[in-house]
Structures are given as C-alpha cells and as structure tokens.
Amino acid sequence: MANSPQSKKRARQAEARAAVNKARRSRIRTFLRKVEEAIATGDASVAAAALKTAQPELARGVTKGVLHKNTVARKMSRLAHRVKVLSHPAAA
C-alpha cells in the first residue's frame, strides 16, 4: 500500500498510464482484426487498404511503448505476406 505522498502519486500515475495503454492496445487490435477480416473475405484491394491503415497504428504502438518493435515488425511482415498472396497466388 502506498504511504508516502510520492508513492501515492506514482500509484495514480501508473493507473492512468495503464488505462491509456489499454486503450491503445485495444485500438491496435481493432485495426488488426479489420485486416484479418479483409483477408478472410478474399478481396485483395480491401485487404491491402486495411493493411495500409493498420501499419501506422502498429508503428505508433512501438513509439508509445505499448508493443515491442520486433513484435510489430513480425506482425506487419506476416500480414503483408498474406495480403500479397491474395493478390498474387503464385507468390506463396
């Protein structure tokens, strides 16, 4: 339990940061879900557009410290490959 004024303040700050990070993570997951759904429909142009809007959100997650840069790089790479296969099936 926080006793000193400083530890009480740090507890409040941690709570506020956790709320912000939770919102950011949720927003990123929404963009990822939209890309997944677009890939599932099989429409390459919609999937490419969804990926294009999701990439800056993922990158923002890295700069804000919500996600690790290698995690985002891996996710973007795998999604880009899946979108590419939709438009060029021989690319698999």
Short mmCIF file of N, CA and C in Angstrom, two decimals:
data_model
loop_
_atom_site.label_atom_id
_atom_site.label_comp_id
_atom_site.label_asym_id
_atom_site.label_seq_id
_atom_site.Cartn_x
_atom_site.Cartn_y
_atom_site.Cartn_z
N MET A 1 0.84 -1.18 0.00
CA MET A 1 0.00 0.00 0.00
C MET A 1 0.88 1.24 0.00
N ALA A 2 0.54 2.20 -0.86
CA ALA A 2 1.30 3.44 -0.94
C ALA A 2 1.05 4.29 0.30
N ASN A 3 2.14 4.72 0.93
CA ASN A 3 2.01 5.52 2.15
C ASN A 3 2.49 6.95 1.96
N SER A 4 3.67 7.12 1.38
CA SER A 4 4.21 8.47 1.22
C SER A 4 3.47 9.19 0.09
N PRO A 5 3.47 10.50 0.14
CA PRO A 5 2.79 11.26 -0.93
C PRO A 5 3.33 10.90 -2.32
N GLN A 6 4.65 10.72 -2.42
CA GLN A 6 5.25 10.38 -3.72
C GLN A 6 4.79 9.01 -4.22
N SER A 7 4.72 8.03 -3.31
CA SER A 7 4.29 6.69 -3.74
C SER A 7 2.81 6.68 -4.12
N LYS A 8 2.03 7.55 -3.43
CA LYS A 8 0.61 7.66 -3.80
C LYS A 8 0.47 8.27 -5.19
N LYS A 9 1.29 9.27 -5.47
CA LYS A 9 1.26 9.91 -6.79
C LYS A 9 1.69 8.92 -7.86
N ARG A 10 2.75 8.16 -7.59
CA ARG A 10 3.23 7.17 -8.58
C ARG A 10 2.15 6.12 -8.84
N ALA A 11 1.42 5.73 -7.82
CA ALA A 11 0.34 4.76 -7.99
C ALA A 11 -0.75 5.33 -8.90
N ARG A 12 -1.09 6.61 -8.69
CA ARG A 12 -2.08 7.27 -9.55
C ARG A 12 -1.58 7.34 -10.99
N GLN A 13 -0.32 7.69 -11.15
CA GLN A 13 0.25 7.81 -12.49
C GLN A 13 0.26 6.45 -13.20
N ALA A 14 0.62 5.42 -12.47
CA ALA A 14 0.66 4.07 -13.06
C ALA A 14 -0.72 3.64 -13.51
N GLU A 15 -1.72 3.98 -12.71
CA GLU A 15 -3.10 3.65 -13.05
C GLU A 15 -3.54 4.39 -14.32
N ALA A 16 -3.17 5.66 -14.42
CA ALA A 16 -3.53 6.46 -15.59
C ALA A 16 -2.83 5.92 -16.84
N ARG A 17 -1.54 5.59 -16.72
CA ARG A 17 -0.78 5.06 -17.86
C ARG A 17 -1.37 3.73 -18.32
N ALA A 18 -1.75 2.90 -17.35
CA ALA A 18 -2.32 1.59 -17.68
C ALA A 18 -3.60 1.76 -18.49
N ALA A 19 -4.41 2.75 -18.12
CA ALA A 19 -5.67 3.00 -18.85
C ALA A 19 -5.38 3.45 -20.28
N VAL A 20 -4.40 4.34 -20.44
CA VAL A 20 -4.04 4.83 -21.77
C VAL A 20 -3.50 3.69 -22.62
N ASN A 21 -2.61 2.89 -22.04
CA ASN A 21 -2.01 1.77 -22.79
C ASN A 21 -3.06 0.74 -23.17
N LYS A 22 -4.03 0.52 -22.28
CA LYS A 22 -5.10 -0.43 -22.58
C LYS A 22 -5.91 0.05 -23.79
N ALA A 23 -6.20 1.34 -23.82
CA ALA A 23 -6.95 1.91 -24.95
C ALA A 23 -6.15 1.79 -26.24
N ARG A 24 -4.87 2.06 -26.17
CA ARG A 24 -4.01 1.96 -27.37
C ARG A 24 -3.95 0.53 -27.87
N ARG A 25 -3.77 -0.42 -26.95
CA ARG A 25 -3.70 -1.83 -27.34
C ARG A 25 -5.00 -2.28 -27.98
N SER A 26 -6.12 -1.82 -27.42
CA SER A 26 -7.43 -2.17 -27.95
C SER A 26 -7.60 -1.62 -29.36
N ARG A 27 -7.17 -0.37 -29.57
CA ARG A 27 -7.25 0.27 -30.89
C ARG A 27 -6.42 -0.50 -31.92
N ILE A 28 -5.22 -0.91 -31.51
CA ILE A 28 -4.35 -1.67 -32.42
C ILE A 28 -4.99 -3.00 -32.77
N ARG A 29 -5.56 -3.68 -31.78
CA ARG A 29 -6.21 -4.97 -32.03
C ARG A 29 -7.38 -4.82 -33.00
N THR A 30 -8.11 -3.70 -32.89
CA THR A 30 -9.23 -3.44 -33.80
C THR A 30 -8.73 -3.33 -35.24
N PHE A 31 -7.65 -2.60 -35.44
CA PHE A 31 -7.09 -2.45 -36.79
C PHE A 31 -6.60 -3.80 -37.32
N LEU A 32 -5.98 -4.59 -36.44
CA LEU A 32 -5.50 -5.92 -36.86
C LEU A 32 -6.68 -6.81 -37.23
N ARG A 33 -7.76 -6.73 -36.46
CA ARG A 33 -8.94 -7.55 -36.74
C ARG A 33 -9.54 -7.17 -38.09
N LYS A 34 -9.54 -5.88 -38.41
CA LYS A 34 -10.08 -5.45 -39.70
C LYS A 34 -9.27 -6.02 -40.86
N VAL A 35 -7.95 -6.08 -40.69
CA VAL A 35 -7.10 -6.67 -41.73
C VAL A 35 -7.39 -8.16 -41.85
N GLU A 36 -7.49 -8.84 -40.72
CA GLU A 36 -7.78 -10.29 -40.71
C GLU A 36 -9.11 -10.57 -41.42
N GLU A 37 -10.12 -9.76 -41.12
CA GLU A 37 -11.44 -9.96 -41.73
C GLU A 37 -11.39 -9.70 -43.23
N ALA A 38 -10.62 -8.69 -43.64
CA ALA A 38 -10.48 -8.39 -45.07
C ALA A 38 -9.77 -9.52 -45.80
N ILE A 39 -8.77 -10.11 -45.15
CA ILE A 39 -8.07 -11.25 -45.75
C ILE A 39 -9.02 -12.44 -45.87
N ALA A 40 -9.84 -12.63 -44.84
CA ALA A 40 -10.78 -13.76 -44.84
C ALA A 40 -11.81 -13.65 -45.96
N THR A 41 -12.19 -12.42 -46.33
CA THR A 41 -13.16 -12.26 -47.41
C THR A 41 -12.54 -12.60 -48.76
N GLY A 42 -11.22 -12.49 -48.86
CA GLY A 42 -10.54 -12.83 -50.10
C GLY A 42 -10.42 -11.67 -51.07
N ASP A 43 -10.87 -10.48 -50.67
CA ASP A 43 -10.77 -9.30 -51.54
C ASP A 43 -9.42 -8.63 -51.33
N ALA A 44 -8.55 -8.72 -52.32
CA ALA A 44 -7.18 -8.23 -52.19
C ALA A 44 -7.12 -6.72 -52.00
N SER A 45 -7.96 -5.96 -52.71
CA SER A 45 -7.88 -4.50 -52.62
C SER A 45 -8.33 -4.00 -51.25
N VAL A 46 -9.38 -4.62 -50.70
CA VAL A 46 -9.86 -4.24 -49.37
C VAL A 46 -8.81 -4.62 -48.32
N ALA A 47 -8.21 -5.78 -48.47
CA ALA A 47 -7.18 -6.23 -47.52
C ALA A 47 -5.97 -5.31 -47.57
N ALA A 48 -5.57 -4.90 -48.77
CA ALA A 48 -4.43 -4.01 -48.91
C ALA A 48 -4.72 -2.65 -48.27
N ALA A 49 -5.94 -2.15 -48.46
CA ALA A 49 -6.32 -0.87 -47.86
C ALA A 49 -6.34 -0.97 -46.34
N ALA A 50 -6.87 -2.07 -45.82
CA ALA A 50 -6.92 -2.28 -44.36
C ALA A 50 -5.51 -2.36 -43.78
N LEU A 51 -4.62 -3.04 -44.51
CA LEU A 51 -3.24 -3.16 -44.05
C LEU A 51 -2.57 -1.79 -44.04
N LYS A 52 -2.84 -1.00 -45.06
CA LYS A 52 -2.22 0.32 -45.17
C LYS A 52 -2.65 1.23 -44.02
N THR A 53 -3.88 1.08 -43.55
CA THR A 53 -4.33 1.89 -42.41
C THR A 53 -3.84 1.32 -41.08
N ALA A 54 -3.59 0.01 -41.04
CA ALA A 54 -3.15 -0.62 -39.78
C ALA A 54 -1.67 -0.38 -39.51
N GLN A 55 -0.86 -0.26 -40.56
CA GLN A 55 0.58 -0.12 -40.36
C GLN A 55 0.98 1.09 -39.51
N PRO A 56 0.44 2.29 -39.75
CA PRO A 56 0.81 3.41 -38.89
C PRO A 56 0.37 3.21 -37.43
N GLU A 57 -0.76 2.56 -37.24
CA GLU A 57 -1.23 2.30 -35.87
C GLU A 57 -0.26 1.37 -35.14
N LEU A 58 0.19 0.34 -35.83
CA LEU A 58 1.15 -0.58 -35.23
C LEU A 58 2.45 0.16 -34.90
N ALA A 59 2.92 0.97 -35.84
CA ALA A 59 4.16 1.73 -35.62
C ALA A 59 4.00 2.68 -34.43
N ARG A 60 2.83 3.27 -34.30
CA ARG A 60 2.58 4.18 -33.17
C ARG A 60 2.62 3.41 -31.85
N GLY A 61 2.18 2.15 -31.88
CA GLY A 61 2.24 1.33 -30.68
C GLY A 61 3.67 1.12 -30.21
N VAL A 62 4.60 1.07 -31.16
CA VAL A 62 6.01 0.92 -30.81
C VAL A 62 6.53 2.21 -30.18
N THR A 63 6.26 3.35 -30.83
CA THR A 63 6.80 4.62 -30.32
C THR A 63 6.22 4.97 -28.96
N LYS A 64 5.00 4.54 -28.68
CA LYS A 64 4.38 4.83 -27.39
C LYS A 64 4.73 3.80 -26.33
N GLY A 65 5.46 2.76 -26.71
CA GLY A 65 5.91 1.78 -25.73
C GLY A 65 4.88 0.73 -25.37
N VAL A 66 3.83 0.59 -26.20
CA VAL A 66 2.79 -0.40 -25.91
C VAL A 66 3.23 -1.78 -26.39
N LEU A 67 3.91 -1.82 -27.54
CA LEU A 67 4.37 -3.07 -28.13
C LEU A 67 5.86 -3.00 -28.43
N HIS A 68 6.50 -4.16 -28.45
CA HIS A 68 7.92 -4.23 -28.78
C HIS A 68 8.09 -4.11 -30.29
N LYS A 69 9.18 -3.49 -30.72
CA LYS A 69 9.37 -3.23 -32.15
C LYS A 69 9.45 -4.52 -32.96
N ASN A 70 10.06 -5.56 -32.42
CA ASN A 70 10.17 -6.81 -33.17
C ASN A 70 8.82 -7.50 -33.30
N THR A 71 7.98 -7.36 -32.30
CA THR A 71 6.63 -7.92 -32.35
C THR A 71 5.85 -7.28 -33.48
N VAL A 72 5.93 -5.96 -33.58
CA VAL A 72 5.22 -5.23 -34.62
C VAL A 72 5.79 -5.56 -35.98
N ALA A 73 7.12 -5.65 -36.08
CA ALA A 73 7.75 -5.98 -37.36
C ALA A 73 7.29 -7.35 -37.83
N ARG A 74 7.21 -8.30 -36.92
CA ARG A 74 6.76 -9.66 -37.26
C ARG A 74 5.32 -9.65 -37.73
N LYS A 75 4.45 -8.94 -37.00
CA LYS A 75 3.03 -8.89 -37.36
C LYS A 75 2.84 -8.24 -38.73
N MET A 76 3.53 -7.11 -38.96
CA MET A 76 3.39 -6.41 -40.24
C MET A 76 3.90 -7.28 -41.38
N SER A 77 5.00 -7.95 -41.16
CA SER A 77 5.57 -8.80 -42.20
C SER A 77 4.63 -9.94 -42.57
N ARG A 78 4.08 -10.59 -41.57
CA ARG A 78 3.19 -11.73 -41.83
C ARG A 78 1.90 -11.28 -42.50
N LEU A 79 1.35 -10.15 -42.06
CA LEU A 79 0.13 -9.64 -42.68
C LEU A 79 0.39 -9.21 -44.13
N ALA A 80 1.51 -8.53 -44.35
CA ALA A 80 1.84 -8.08 -45.71
C ALA A 80 2.00 -9.28 -46.64
N HIS A 81 2.61 -10.34 -46.14
CA HIS A 81 2.78 -11.55 -46.96
C HIS A 81 1.43 -12.16 -47.31
N ARG A 82 0.53 -12.22 -46.33
CA ARG A 82 -0.80 -12.81 -46.58
C ARG A 82 -1.60 -11.98 -47.57
N VAL A 83 -1.48 -10.64 -47.49
CA VAL A 83 -2.18 -9.77 -48.44
C VAL A 83 -1.59 -9.94 -49.83
N LYS A 84 -0.27 -10.06 -49.89
CA LYS A 84 0.40 -10.25 -51.18
C LYS A 84 -0.04 -11.55 -51.85
N VAL A 85 -0.17 -12.60 -51.06
CA VAL A 85 -0.60 -13.90 -51.60
C VAL A 85 -2.02 -13.81 -52.15
N LEU A 86 -2.86 -12.98 -51.53
CA LEU A 86 -4.22 -12.79 -52.03
C LEU A 86 -4.22 -12.24 -53.45
N SER A 87 -3.37 -11.24 -53.69
CA SER A 87 -3.37 -10.58 -54.99
C SER A 87 -2.52 -11.34 -56.03
N HIS A 88 -1.52 -12.09 -55.55
CA HIS A 88 -0.66 -12.88 -56.43
C HIS A 88 -0.53 -14.29 -55.85
N PRO A 89 -1.47 -15.18 -56.12
CA PRO A 89 -1.43 -16.51 -55.51
C PRO A 89 -0.13 -17.29 -55.78
N ALA A 90 0.57 -16.98 -56.86
CA ALA A 90 1.81 -17.68 -57.16
C ALA A 90 2.96 -17.23 -56.27
N ALA A 91 2.75 -16.15 -55.48
CA ALA A 91 3.79 -15.61 -54.61
C ALA A 91 3.99 -16.44 -53.35
N ALA A 92 3.14 -17.41 -53.12
CA ALA A 92 3.27 -18.25 -51.93
C ALA A 92 4.46 -19.10 -52.07
#
